[in-house]
Structure formats: structure tokens, C-alpha cells
Amino acid sequence: MVATVVQETPTLFSPYKMGKFDLSHRVVLAPLTRCRALNEIPMEAHALYYSQRATPGGLLISEGTSISNTSAGYPNVPGIYTEQQVEAWKKVVDAVHAKGSVFFCQLWHVGRASHHVFQPNGGSPISSTNKPISDRWQVNLPDGSLAKHSNPRALETFEIPQVVEHYRQSALNAIRAGFDGVEIHAAHGYLIDQFLKDGINDRVDEYGGSIANRCKFLLQVVEAVVAAVGADRVSVRISPAIDHLDAVDSNPLGLGFAVVERLNKLQQSLGSKLAYLHVTQPRFTASGKRDLGNEEEEIKFLKNLRKAYEGTFMASGGYTRELGLKAVAEDEADLVSYGRLFISNPDLVSRLKHNAPLNKYNRQTFYTSDPVVGYTDYPFLNQGNNDKRE
Ligand SMILES: Cc1cc2nc3c(=O)[nH]c(=O)nc-3n(C[C@H](O)[C@H](O)[C@H](O)COP(=O)(O)O)c2cc1C
């Protein structure tokens, strides 16, 4: 007699084996910059904020975390490049682990999306290019005002290995702080995306021109980080079709395929998979606009990359409960990361699971420095609902 195994369609709340990590559900905390780390050091408030959002077997991704003293482009962004920062992160990671979650650290360099006030000695931010970000975008300064981004300085070819080294060292630091893995931020118009996109990268050296050359910096970073901490602890985030901070490409799908193809090849040569590939939906822009492309095109774009990538695929951007359930049920993604809804709903996993009402988020406190207001004071379901939308 042959036993029939009934394969149930997975839902957002089904377990998932992400390499060596056994996740109990697929609702992931997206990386979210919250500007609460005074002097670039995570604080007690961070431990509370992340542990509020932790669930047994859940996956949390930290806010973008600076890999060097030239990386920041927002006030009070935590770093992972000094001993003091590593020590401070340990307490945050411990609080998350105590709740049973897996915790990845997002490694971030903003490149030209900075301002000279954030740079050592007021220098120019580094990038793939000397071209500044257009006036369409503004940078938040430490005094609360908004300004135009400073003119960047294109990295000399010989300087690039040093930046790769900062990613490598930061990954090691993150693991030392207790993080389970790292996410390399190659999305949303920041440094690595400034190399990937042909609308920004105007280099004439081996890091510019052809798509292979534009992918080179990302690949060198991934290879260095993988060699340092192991493939199964490394993930990559990309957003080929997102124009945030002028990060446009003439062929977003071609660029997405090029990255995926190289990651697949790397995985084959290592005989080991990365933890996941995280792709942000084209419809997201930081300003909250949803008018890029249409729903059908967006889903097709994501599905194409999902089909091409040989590993765990995480989708992000504008997911509601229904869209998340649909994405997993229809195999558009293995995991779905939630950003804004997780800001205002510390118990988002439980609320989604029980189809409970959601707190509305207050955009005004996304990037303020108060360690409580708009950070750790959003109520849990049993504390009643909060109605503080913008
Ligand atoms: C306040 C805020 C901060 C963010 N910070 C980061 C970040 O540090 N790194 C990153 O990769 N994405 C960042 N994002 C993008 C989110 O990870 C996510 O992709 C985006 O919010 C779309 O998902 P959502 O519609 O569920 O909010 C940020 C978004 C918001 C709203």
C-alpha cells in the first residue's frame, strides 16, 4: 500500500525552514530606520522595541546599521563598527533571543544619500558617482530640518576594497554581537544600489558600464561577507524597479535577473544557499506613493524574480493581510516582510493571524528621536486600539 501525503498549501502562518533556521511563520519585521540611537549606539529602548515585535520562531531584521563612520545619512542611526556599538547590540539581541526570534542585522551604507554634517570632518559623502541626488529628495538633518543632499565624491577604484572590507568586518561584528545573520542592503538608492543602477553609475572603470561591472561591487561585498560568516547567515536586499533617491535603471527586470543569476551561480559554486533574497515591490517609494506601474505589472515583476532565484524569497512593500496571505498561497514569496504596519502594531503577527483590527501608524514619529513616543508606545491588542494616523 502506498501512503498518500497530503501537501497543504502554506499560509502566512505556516512554518518555514530557512536554511538552518526553523521559522514558525512567514511574517517578517522589515528593516526600519527609526533614528533612536543617540550617538549611534543602540539603547535600552531598542531592546524593548525589538522584543515587543519578537515572536517564537519569528524573523526580525534590524534597522539599517552603519558599517563605517561614512555610512549614515539620517540622524541617530546605530552603527556596528565600534566595540561600544557591538556591546550595546548584544543587549538588544539577547532581548530578542529571549523571545525566541531569529534576528538579522541590516548592513547599511547610504553612499551619496548623506550630507556633509554626517561625514567625518564635514567631508563629501562617497558614491559610485560625483552626481548629486536631485532636489526632488531631501535629507533629514540632526537639528530636525531638511536639506538638499551634499555633492558626493566618486570612490577611486583603489578605495573600493576598503569599503568591501567595512562590510566584511561589520558582518563579523554583527555575529559577535549575537545576531543570527546579516542582510546586505543593496536597495532603495543607497551605496550598493548606486553602483547597480545605470541611471546613477557613470563610472568608466571595472565597476561601471556593463551590467556585469555594475554588479561587481555587490558581488564582492556578498563574497567577502559570505567568506567571513558563512552563506547561510547572509542575505541580500534589492529593489531593481524602485526609483527612491533617483535610483532608476533603464532595464529593472534585466538588472534583477542579472543579480539573481549571479547569486544563483555563487550559491552553486559554494554548494550552499544564502539565507534569503529580499526584494522590495516596485510600488513602494519612501514618500508612500503607490502610483508606480500597476498591480499586475508589479506582481509579474516579482514573480519573474521569484521564479529565477534558487533559494528563499522574501517580498516587501505595501503588503496587507490579504496580500500577504495571497503571496504565500500563490507561491509569489516564501516570506513577507511588513514595515509600516509593524511600526504601529508590535503584536502584528498575532493581529494578522486572528484578523484583528490594526493600529494606524503616525508618519510624524517615524524618524523622531523620542525613545518612547511613536516607538515603544503603540498598544498591544489587549490594551485597546490606537488611532494616531497622520
Ligand atoms: C520609517 C521607515 C524606515 C525604513 N527604513 C528602512 C531601512 O533601514 N532599510 C531598508 O531596507 N528599508 C527601510 N524601509 C523600507 C521598509 O523596509 C519596507 O520595505 C517599506 O516600508 C515597505 O513595506 P510596508 O509597505 O510594509 O511598509 C523603511 C521604511 C519606513 C516606512
GROMACS .gro file of C-alpha atoms and ligand atoms in nm:
model
  421
    1MET     CA    1   0.000   0.000   0.000
    2VAL     CA    2   0.126   0.349  -0.083
    3ALA     CA    3   0.059   0.619   0.169
    4THR     CA    4  -0.057   0.950   0.024
    5VAL     CA    5   0.099   1.257   0.174
    6VAL     CA    6  -0.140   1.550   0.156
    7GLN     CA    7   0.065   1.861   0.091
    8GLU     CA    8  -0.121   2.156   0.241
    9THR     CA    9  -0.091   2.494   0.071
   10PRO     CA   10   0.126   2.705   0.300
   11THR     CA   11  -0.015   3.019   0.452
   12LEU     CA   12   0.146   3.325   0.605
   13PHE     CA   13   0.124   3.138   0.935
   14SER     CA   14   0.278   2.808   0.826
   15PRO     CA   15   0.626   2.715   0.945
   16TYR     CA   16   0.914   2.764   0.704
   17LYS     CA   17   1.264   2.618   0.702
   18MET     CA   18   1.501   2.896   0.603
   19GLY     CA   19   1.827   2.706   0.573
   20LYS     CA   20   1.929   2.621   0.926
   21PHE     CA   21   1.660   2.842   1.079
   22ASP     CA   22   1.322   2.692   1.163
   23LEU     CA   23   1.072   2.972   1.136
   24SER     CA   24   0.729   2.921   1.286
   25HIS     CA   25   0.555   3.167   1.049
   26ARG     CA   26   0.634   3.389   0.749
   27VAL     CA   27   0.557   3.740   0.881
   28VAL     CA   28   0.893   3.919   0.897
   29LEU     CA   29   0.980   4.255   1.056
   30ALA     CA   30   1.117   4.462   0.766
   31PRO     CA   31   1.426   4.673   0.831
   32LEU     CA   32   1.307   5.012   0.958
   33THR     CA   33   1.527   5.314   1.031
   34ARG     CA   34   1.387   5.478   1.343
   35CYS     CA   35   1.659   5.731   1.436
   36ARG     CA   36   1.657   5.647   1.809
   37ALA     CA   37   2.023   5.552   1.856
   38LEU     CA   38   2.178   5.857   2.021
   39ASN     CA   39   2.549   5.880   1.936
   40GLU     CA   40   2.499   5.580   1.703
   41ILE     CA   41   2.461   5.343   1.999
   42PRO     CA   42   2.152   5.124   2.035
   43MET     CA   43   1.982   5.187   2.369
   44GLU     CA   44   1.752   5.017   2.618
   45ALA     CA   45   1.459   5.140   2.411
   46HIS     CA   46   1.586   4.933   2.119
   47ALA     CA   47   1.576   4.617   2.328
   48LEU     CA   48   1.217   4.691   2.423
   49TYR     CA   49   1.111   4.792   2.070
   50TYR     CA   50   1.252   4.479   1.906
   51SER     CA   51   1.145   4.241   2.181
   52GLN     CA   52   0.790   4.380   2.156
   53ARG     CA   53   0.791   4.268   1.791
   54ALA     CA   54   0.956   3.931   1.852
   55THR     CA   55   0.764   3.603   1.842
   56PRO     CA   56   0.888   3.248   1.899
   57GLY     CA   57   1.026   3.133   1.566
   58GLY     CA   58   0.973   3.472   1.400
   59LEU     CA   59   1.232   3.657   1.190
   60LEU     CA   60   1.325   4.018   1.265
   61ILE     CA   61   1.555   4.232   1.053
   62SER     CA   62   1.720   4.526   1.226
   63GLU     CA   63   1.705   4.881   1.105
   64GLY     CA   64   1.979   4.983   0.861
   65THR     CA   65   2.300   4.980   1.066
   66SER     CA   66   2.611   5.179   0.972
   67ILE     CA   67   2.915   4.982   0.865
   68SER     CA   68   3.160   5.271   0.900
   69ASN     CA   69   3.182   5.635   1.002
   70THR     CA   70   3.091   5.750   0.649
   71SER     CA   71   2.775   5.539   0.621
   72ALA     CA   72   2.499   5.743   0.786
   73GLY     CA   73   2.254   5.973   0.612
   74TYR     CA   74   1.994   6.002   0.887
   75PRO     CA   75   2.037   6.123   1.247
   76ASN     CA   76   2.083   5.869   1.528
   77VAL     CA   77   2.135   5.564   1.311
   78PRO     CA   78   2.303   5.283   1.506
   79GLY     CA   79   2.639   5.153   1.395
   80ILE     CA   80   2.804   4.812   1.410
   81TYR     CA   81   3.163   4.922   1.352
   82THR     CA   82   3.288   5.004   1.704
   83GLU     CA   83   3.326   4.787   2.014
   84GLN     CA   84   3.086   5.006   2.207
   85GLN     CA   85   2.820   4.953   1.939
   86VAL     CA   86   2.878   4.575   1.937
   87GLU     CA   87   2.844   4.563   2.316
   88ALA     CA   88   2.524   4.768   2.305
   89TRP     CA   89   2.373   4.548   2.032
   90LYS     CA   90   2.438   4.238   2.246
   91LYS     CA   91   2.171   4.352   2.493
   92VAL     CA   92   1.921   4.411   2.212
   93VAL     CA   93   1.994   4.075   2.052
   94ASP     CA   94   1.964   3.898   2.389
   95ALA     CA   95   1.621   4.052   2.445
   96VAL     CA   96   1.506   3.931   2.102
   97HIS     CA   97   1.651   3.583   2.151
   98ALA     CA   98   1.482   3.559   2.490
   99LYS     CA   99   1.154   3.579   2.299
  100GLY     CA  100   1.268   3.305   2.060
  101SER     CA  101   1.309   3.510   1.739
  102VAL     CA  102   1.578   3.491   1.476
  103PHE     CA  103   1.745   3.832   1.433
  104PHE     CA  104   1.936   3.957   1.127
  105CYS     CA  105   2.133   4.282   1.119
  106GLN     CA  106   2.094   4.500   0.812
  107LEU     CA  107   2.432   4.632   0.695
  108TRP     CA  108   2.393   4.982   0.551
  109HIS     CA  109   2.597   5.246   0.376
  110VAL     CA  110   2.388   5.528   0.231
  111GLY     CA  111   2.659   5.648  -0.010
  112ARG     CA  112   2.555   5.980  -0.166
  113ALA     CA  113   2.225   5.984   0.029
  114SER     CA  114   2.405   6.172   0.302
  115HIS     CA  115   2.505   6.524   0.396
  116HIS     CA  116   2.842   6.660   0.497
  117VAL     CA  117   2.715   6.708   0.856
  118PHE     CA  118   2.715   6.328   0.892
  119GLN     CA  119   3.064   6.288   0.746
  120PRO     CA  120   3.398   6.288   0.931
  121ASN     CA  121   3.545   6.640   0.912
  122GLY     CA  122   3.243   6.753   0.710
  123GLY     CA  123   3.373   6.573   0.401
  124SER     CA  124   3.183   6.470   0.089
  125PRO     CA  125   2.969   6.156   0.102
  126ILE     CA  126   3.112   5.871  -0.107
  127SER     CA  127   2.936   5.712  -0.402
  128SER     CA  128   2.980   5.547  -0.740
  129THR     CA  129   2.945   5.893  -0.894
  130ASN     CA  130   3.008   6.265  -0.849
  131LYS     CA  131   2.645   6.339  -0.945
  132PRO     CA  132   2.430   6.457  -0.654
  133ILE     CA  133   2.077   6.339  -0.578
  134SER     CA  134   1.824   6.577  -0.736
  135ASP     CA  135   1.629   6.839  -0.540
  136ARG     CA  136   1.328   6.608  -0.557
  137TRP     CA  137   1.464   6.441  -0.243
  138GLN     CA  138   1.573   6.586   0.090
  139VAL     CA  139   1.786   6.467   0.378
  140ASN     CA  140   1.682   6.487   0.748
  141LEU     CA  141   1.946   6.675   0.948
  142PRO     CA  142   2.021   6.624   1.318
  143ASP     CA  143   1.858   6.959   1.407
  144GLY     CA  144   1.526   6.838   1.260
  145SER     CA  145   1.550   7.049   0.944
  146LEU     CA  146   1.551   6.918   0.587
  147ALA     CA  147   1.827   6.992   0.338
  148LYS     CA  148   1.948   6.907  -0.008
  149HIS     CA  149   2.187   6.610  -0.019
  150SER     CA  150   2.553   6.714  -0.041
  151ASN     CA  151   2.757   6.668  -0.356
  152PRO     CA  152   2.915   6.322  -0.343
  153ARG     CA  153   3.265   6.211  -0.433
  154ALA     CA  154   3.304   5.909  -0.663
  155LEU     CA  155   3.519   5.644  -0.495
  156GLU     CA  156   3.853   5.589  -0.664
  157THR     CA  157   3.888   5.230  -0.787
  158PHE     CA  158   4.159   5.155  -0.532
  159GLU     CA  159   3.933   5.269  -0.244
  160ILE     CA  160   3.657   5.017  -0.318
  161PRO     CA  161   3.819   4.714  -0.149
  162GLN     CA  162   3.835   4.919   0.171
  163VAL     CA  163   3.457   4.967   0.164
  164VAL     CA  164   3.411   4.595   0.094
  165GLU     CA  165   3.625   4.533   0.399
  166HIS     CA  166   3.393   4.753   0.610
  167TYR     CA  167   3.101   4.530   0.514
  168ARG     CA  168   3.303   4.218   0.598
  169GLN     CA  169   3.417   4.349   0.935
  170SER     CA  170   3.068   4.471   1.023
  171ALA     CA  171   2.924   4.128   0.942
  172LEU     CA  172   3.175   3.972   1.177
  173ASN     CA  173   3.085   4.230   1.440
  174ALA     CA  174   2.716   4.155   1.397
  175ILE     CA  175   2.772   3.785   1.453
  176ARG     CA  176   2.987   3.869   1.754
  177ALA     CA  177   2.701   4.078   1.890
  178GLY     CA  178   2.487   3.763   1.866
  179PHE     CA  179   2.289   3.835   1.550
  180ASP     CA  180   2.191   3.518   1.362
  181GLY     CA  181   2.281   3.668   1.028
  182VAL     CA  182   2.315   3.984   0.822
  183GLU     CA  183   2.119   4.143   0.541
  184ILE     CA  184   2.328   4.335   0.288
  185HIS     CA  185   2.130   4.646   0.197
  186ALA     CA  186   2.166   4.678  -0.180
  187ALA     CA  187   1.830   4.850  -0.233
  188HIS     CA  188   1.647   5.183  -0.224
  189GLY     CA  189   1.909   5.408  -0.382
  190TYR     CA  190   2.183   5.363  -0.120
  191LEU     CA  191   2.552   5.289  -0.184
  192ILE     CA  192   2.534   4.945  -0.344
  193ASP     CA  193   2.226   5.044  -0.549
  194GLN     CA  194   2.427   5.348  -0.665
  195PHE     CA  195   2.663   5.101  -0.829
  196LEU     CA  196   2.387   4.872  -0.964
  197LYS     CA  197   2.170   5.130  -1.141
  198ASP     CA  198   2.268   5.271  -1.479
  199GLY     CA  199   2.075   5.592  -1.402
  200ILE     CA  200   2.339   5.671  -1.136
  201ASN     CA  201   2.656   5.472  -1.208
  202ASP     CA  202   2.859   5.667  -1.465
  203ARG     CA  203   3.194   5.505  -1.390
  204VAL     CA  204   3.440   5.416  -1.661
  205ASP     CA  205   3.642   5.169  -1.453
  206GLU     CA  206   3.573   4.799  -1.389
  207TYR     CA  207   3.277   4.892  -1.164
  208GLY     CA  208   3.080   5.081  -1.430
  209GLY     CA  209   2.936   5.041  -1.778
  210SER     CA  210   2.821   4.684  -1.842
  211ILE     CA  211   2.568   4.518  -1.616
  212ALA     CA  212   2.841   4.273  -1.508
  213ASN     CA  213   3.060   4.565  -1.400
  214ARG     CA  214   2.774   4.736  -1.216
  215CYS     CA  215   2.701   4.414  -1.023
  216LYS     CA  216   3.067   4.373  -0.929
  217PHE     CA  217   3.068   4.580  -0.610
  218LEU     CA  218   2.762   4.395  -0.474
  219LEU     CA  219   2.914   4.059  -0.563
  220GLN     CA  220   3.245   4.147  -0.397
  221VAL     CA  221   3.058   4.251  -0.082
  222VAL     CA  222   2.849   3.932  -0.080
  223GLU     CA  223   3.153   3.712  -0.138
  224ALA     CA  224   3.354   3.883   0.135
  225VAL     CA  225   3.069   3.863   0.386
  226VAL     CA  226   2.992   3.500   0.297
  227ALA     CA  227   3.359   3.409   0.341
  228ALA     CA  228   3.356   3.575   0.683
  229VAL     CA  229   3.032   3.443   0.835
  230GLY     CA  230   2.903   3.162   0.609
  231ALA     CA  231   2.643   3.174   0.330
  232ASP     CA  232   2.356   3.058   0.548
  233ARG     CA  233   2.392   3.370   0.762
  234VAL     CA  234   2.392   3.613   0.470
  235SER     CA  235   2.105   3.770   0.279
  236VAL     CA  236   2.071   4.044   0.021
  237ARG     CA  237   1.806   4.310  -0.032
  238ILE     CA  238   1.748   4.462  -0.376
  239SER     CA  239   1.489   4.690  -0.535
  240PRO     CA  240   1.564   4.697  -0.909
  241ALA     CA  241   1.243   4.879  -1.001
  242ILE     CA  242   1.232   5.140  -0.727
  243ASP     CA  243   1.332   5.499  -0.806
  244HIS     CA  244   1.388   5.611  -0.446
  245LEU     CA  245   1.664   5.875  -0.435
  246ASP     CA  246   1.679   5.881  -0.819
  247ALA     CA  247   1.782   5.514  -0.832
  248VAL     CA  248   1.648   5.443  -1.178
  249ASP     CA  249   1.763   5.178  -1.420
  250SER     CA  250   1.681   5.155  -1.791
  251ASN     CA  251   1.603   4.783  -1.753
  252PRO     CA  252   1.491   4.698  -1.399
  253LEU     CA  253   1.393   4.341  -1.474
  254GLY     CA  254   1.720   4.282  -1.661
  255LEU     CA  255   1.910   4.416  -1.361
  256GLY     CA  256   1.706   4.200  -1.123
  257PHE     CA  257   1.778   3.892  -1.334
  258ALA     CA  258   2.148   3.981  -1.351
  259VAL     CA  259   2.174   3.996  -0.971
  260VAL     CA  260   1.970   3.677  -0.928
  261GLU     CA  261   2.178   3.492  -1.186
  262ARG     CA  262   2.499   3.588  -1.006
  263LEU     CA  263   2.365   3.493  -0.665
  264ASN     CA  264   2.248   3.158  -0.805
  265LYS     CA  265   2.594   3.098  -0.951
  266LEU     CA  266   2.763   3.190  -0.626
  267GLN     CA  267   2.535   2.953  -0.434
  268GLN     CA  268   2.613   2.675  -0.682
  269SER     CA  269   2.986   2.730  -0.651
  270LEU     CA  270   2.964   2.735  -0.270
  271GLY     CA  271   2.730   2.438  -0.260
  272SER     CA  272   2.538   2.636  -0.002
  273LYS     CA  273   2.244   2.876  -0.014
  274LEU     CA  274   2.223   3.228   0.117
  275ALA     CA  275   1.964   3.275   0.392
  276TYR     CA  276   1.727   3.465   0.159
  277LEU     CA  277   1.687   3.724  -0.115
  278HIS     CA  278   1.466   4.017  -0.013
  279VAL     CA  279   1.302   4.216  -0.293
  280THR     CA  280   1.103   4.535  -0.238
  281GLN     CA  281   0.793   4.577  -0.454
  282PRO     CA  282   0.817   4.845  -0.720
  283ARG     CA  283   0.512   5.026  -0.587
  284PHE     CA  284   0.685   5.138  -0.269
  285THR     CA  285   0.857   5.473  -0.252
  286ALA     CA  286   0.964   5.637   0.071
  287SER     CA  287   0.702   5.905   0.025
  288GLY     CA  288   0.436   5.638   0.038
  289LYS     CA  289   0.332   5.679  -0.326
  290ARG     CA  290   0.166   5.376  -0.479
  291ASP     CA  291   0.140   5.504  -0.833
  292LEU     CA  292   0.438   5.335  -0.998
  293GLY     CA  293   0.321   5.081  -1.250
  294ASN     CA  294   0.007   4.882  -1.193
  295GLU     CA  295  -0.074   4.588  -0.971
  296GLU     CA  296  -0.049   4.333  -1.248
  297GLU     CA  297   0.292   4.454  -1.371
  298GLU     CA  298   0.424   4.459  -1.018
  299ILE     CA  299   0.319   4.104  -0.943
  300LYS     CA  300   0.464   3.986  -1.273
  301PHE     CA  301   0.794   4.155  -1.195
  302LEU     CA  302   0.819   3.993  -0.855
  303LYS     CA  303   0.705   3.654  -0.983
  304ASN     CA  304   0.974   3.658  -1.250
  305LEU     CA  305   1.248   3.719  -0.996
  306ARG     CA  306   1.097   3.469  -0.757
  307LYS     CA  307   1.094   3.202  -1.026
  308ALA     CA  308   1.452   3.276  -1.128
  309TYR     CA  309   1.603   3.282  -0.778
  310GLU     CA  310   1.712   2.944  -0.640
  311GLY     CA  311   1.651   2.999  -0.273
  312THR     CA  312   1.432   3.159  -0.009
  313PHE     CA  313   1.249   3.460  -0.149
  314MET     CA  314   1.116   3.742   0.067
  315ALA     CA  315   0.884   4.011  -0.069
  316SER     CA  316   0.818   4.354   0.080
  317GLY     CA  317   0.618   4.665   0.006
  318GLY     CA  318   0.256   4.750   0.067
  319TYR     CA  319   0.150   4.408   0.192
  320THR     CA  320  -0.178   4.389   0.378
  321ARG     CA  321  -0.302   4.073   0.550
  322GLU     CA  322  -0.486   3.969   0.235
  323LEU     CA  323  -0.194   4.040   0.001
  324GLY     CA  324   0.046   3.855   0.230
  325LEU     CA  325  -0.178   3.551   0.251
  326LYS     CA  326  -0.218   3.556  -0.127
  327ALA     CA  327   0.156   3.597  -0.188
  328VAL     CA  328   0.240   3.287   0.014
  329ALA     CA  329  -0.057   3.080  -0.101
  330GLU     CA  330   0.017   3.156  -0.466
  331ASP     CA  331   0.389   3.096  -0.422
  332GLU     CA  332   0.492   3.453  -0.503
  333ALA     CA  333   0.712   3.450  -0.194
  334ASP     CA  334   0.825   3.226   0.091
  335LEU     CA  335   0.834   3.512   0.340
  336VAL     CA  336   0.668   3.854   0.352
  337SER     CA  337   0.820   4.148   0.536
  338TYR     CA  338   0.599   4.417   0.687
  339GLY     CA  339   0.725   4.768   0.760
  340ARG     CA  340   0.478   5.041   0.848
  341LEU     CA  341   0.217   4.806   0.993
  342PHE     CA  342   0.482   4.658   1.221
  343ILE     CA  343   0.577   5.007   1.342
  344SER     CA  344   0.228   5.065   1.479
  345ASN     CA  345   0.144   4.705   1.574
  346PRO     CA  346   0.402   4.543   1.799
  347ASP     CA  347   0.185   4.230   1.801
  348LEU     CA  348   0.130   4.235   1.424
  349VAL     CA  349   0.180   3.860   1.387
  350SER     CA  350  -0.099   3.781   1.629
  351ARG     CA  351  -0.327   4.051   1.485
  352LEU     CA  352  -0.280   3.920   1.132
  353LYS     CA  353  -0.331   3.565   1.245
  354HIS     CA  354  -0.660   3.645   1.416
  355ASN     CA  355  -0.767   3.904   1.160
  356ALA     CA  356  -0.784   4.159   1.441
  357PRO     CA  357  -0.805   4.536   1.384
  358LEU     CA  358  -0.476   4.718   1.331
  359ASN     CA  359  -0.342   5.034   1.496
  360LYS     CA  360  -0.280   5.312   1.246
  361TYR     CA  361   0.072   5.445   1.216
  362ASN     CA  362   0.176   5.802   1.270
  363ARG     CA  363   0.421   5.907   0.999
  364GLN     CA  364   0.522   6.215   1.204
  365THR     CA  365   0.709   5.996   1.454
  366PHE     CA  366   0.880   5.757   1.210
  367TYR     CA  367   1.214   5.938   1.234
  368THR     CA  368   1.193   6.134   1.562
  369SER     CA  369   1.433   6.061   1.846
  370ASP     CA  370   1.195   6.011   2.141
  371PRO     CA  371   1.270   5.667   2.290
  372VAL     CA  372   0.902   5.608   2.372
  373VAL     CA  373   0.663   5.820   2.167
  374GLY     CA  374   0.584   5.658   1.835
  375TYR     CA  375   0.840   5.390   1.912
  376THR     CA  376   0.750   5.163   2.203
  377ASP     CA  377   0.412   5.311   2.298
  378TYR     CA  378   0.190   5.157   2.028
  379PRO     CA  379  -0.060   4.941   2.217
  380PHE     CA  380  -0.093   4.566   2.204
  381LEU     CA  381  -0.432   4.424   2.118
  382ASN     CA  382  -0.528   4.369   2.478
  383GLN     CA  383  -0.453   4.735   2.554
  384GLY     CA  384  -0.714   4.874   2.310
  385ASN     CA  385  -0.664   5.042   1.976
  386ASN     CA  386  -0.471   5.348   1.896
  387ASP     CA  387  -0.587   5.593   1.636
  388LYS     CA  388  -0.294   5.814   1.559
  389ARG     CA  389  -0.271   5.824   1.184
  390GLU     CA  390  -0.125   6.128   1.008
  391LIG     C1  391   1.017   5.459   0.862
  391LIG     C2  392   1.076   5.366   0.759
  391LIG     C3  393   1.208   5.333   0.768
  391LIG     C4  394   1.265   5.242   0.677
  391LIG     N1  395   1.395   5.205   0.692
  391LIG     C5  396   1.448   5.110   0.611
  391LIG     C6  397   1.580   5.061   0.633
  391LIG     O1  398   1.651   5.099   0.726
  391LIG     N2  399   1.626   4.966   0.548
  391LIG     C7  400   1.551   4.918   0.444
  391LIG     O2  401   1.598   4.832   0.369
  391LIG     N3  402   1.426   4.961   0.424
  391LIG     C8  403   1.372   5.054   0.504
  391LIG     N4  404   1.242   5.093   0.486
  391LIG     C9  405   1.157   5.021   0.389
  391LIG    C10  406   1.083   4.908   0.462
  391LIG     O3  407   1.173   4.804   0.497
  391LIG    C11  408   0.970   4.848   0.375
  391LIG     O4  409   1.025   4.787   0.261
  391LIG    C12  410   0.871   4.953   0.334
  391LIG     O5  411   0.821   5.023   0.446
  391LIG    C13  412   0.755   4.893   0.256
  391LIG     O6  413   0.686   4.798   0.332
  391LIG     P1  414   0.546   4.835   0.405
  391LIG     O7  415   0.451   4.875   0.294
  391LIG     O8  416   0.507   4.708   0.472
  391LIG     O9  417   0.571   4.949   0.497
  391LIG    C14  418   1.186   5.187   0.573
  391LIG    C15  419   1.051   5.225   0.563
  391LIG    C16  420   0.996   5.313   0.655
  391LIG    C17  421   0.848   5.346   0.644
   0.00000   0.00000   0.00000
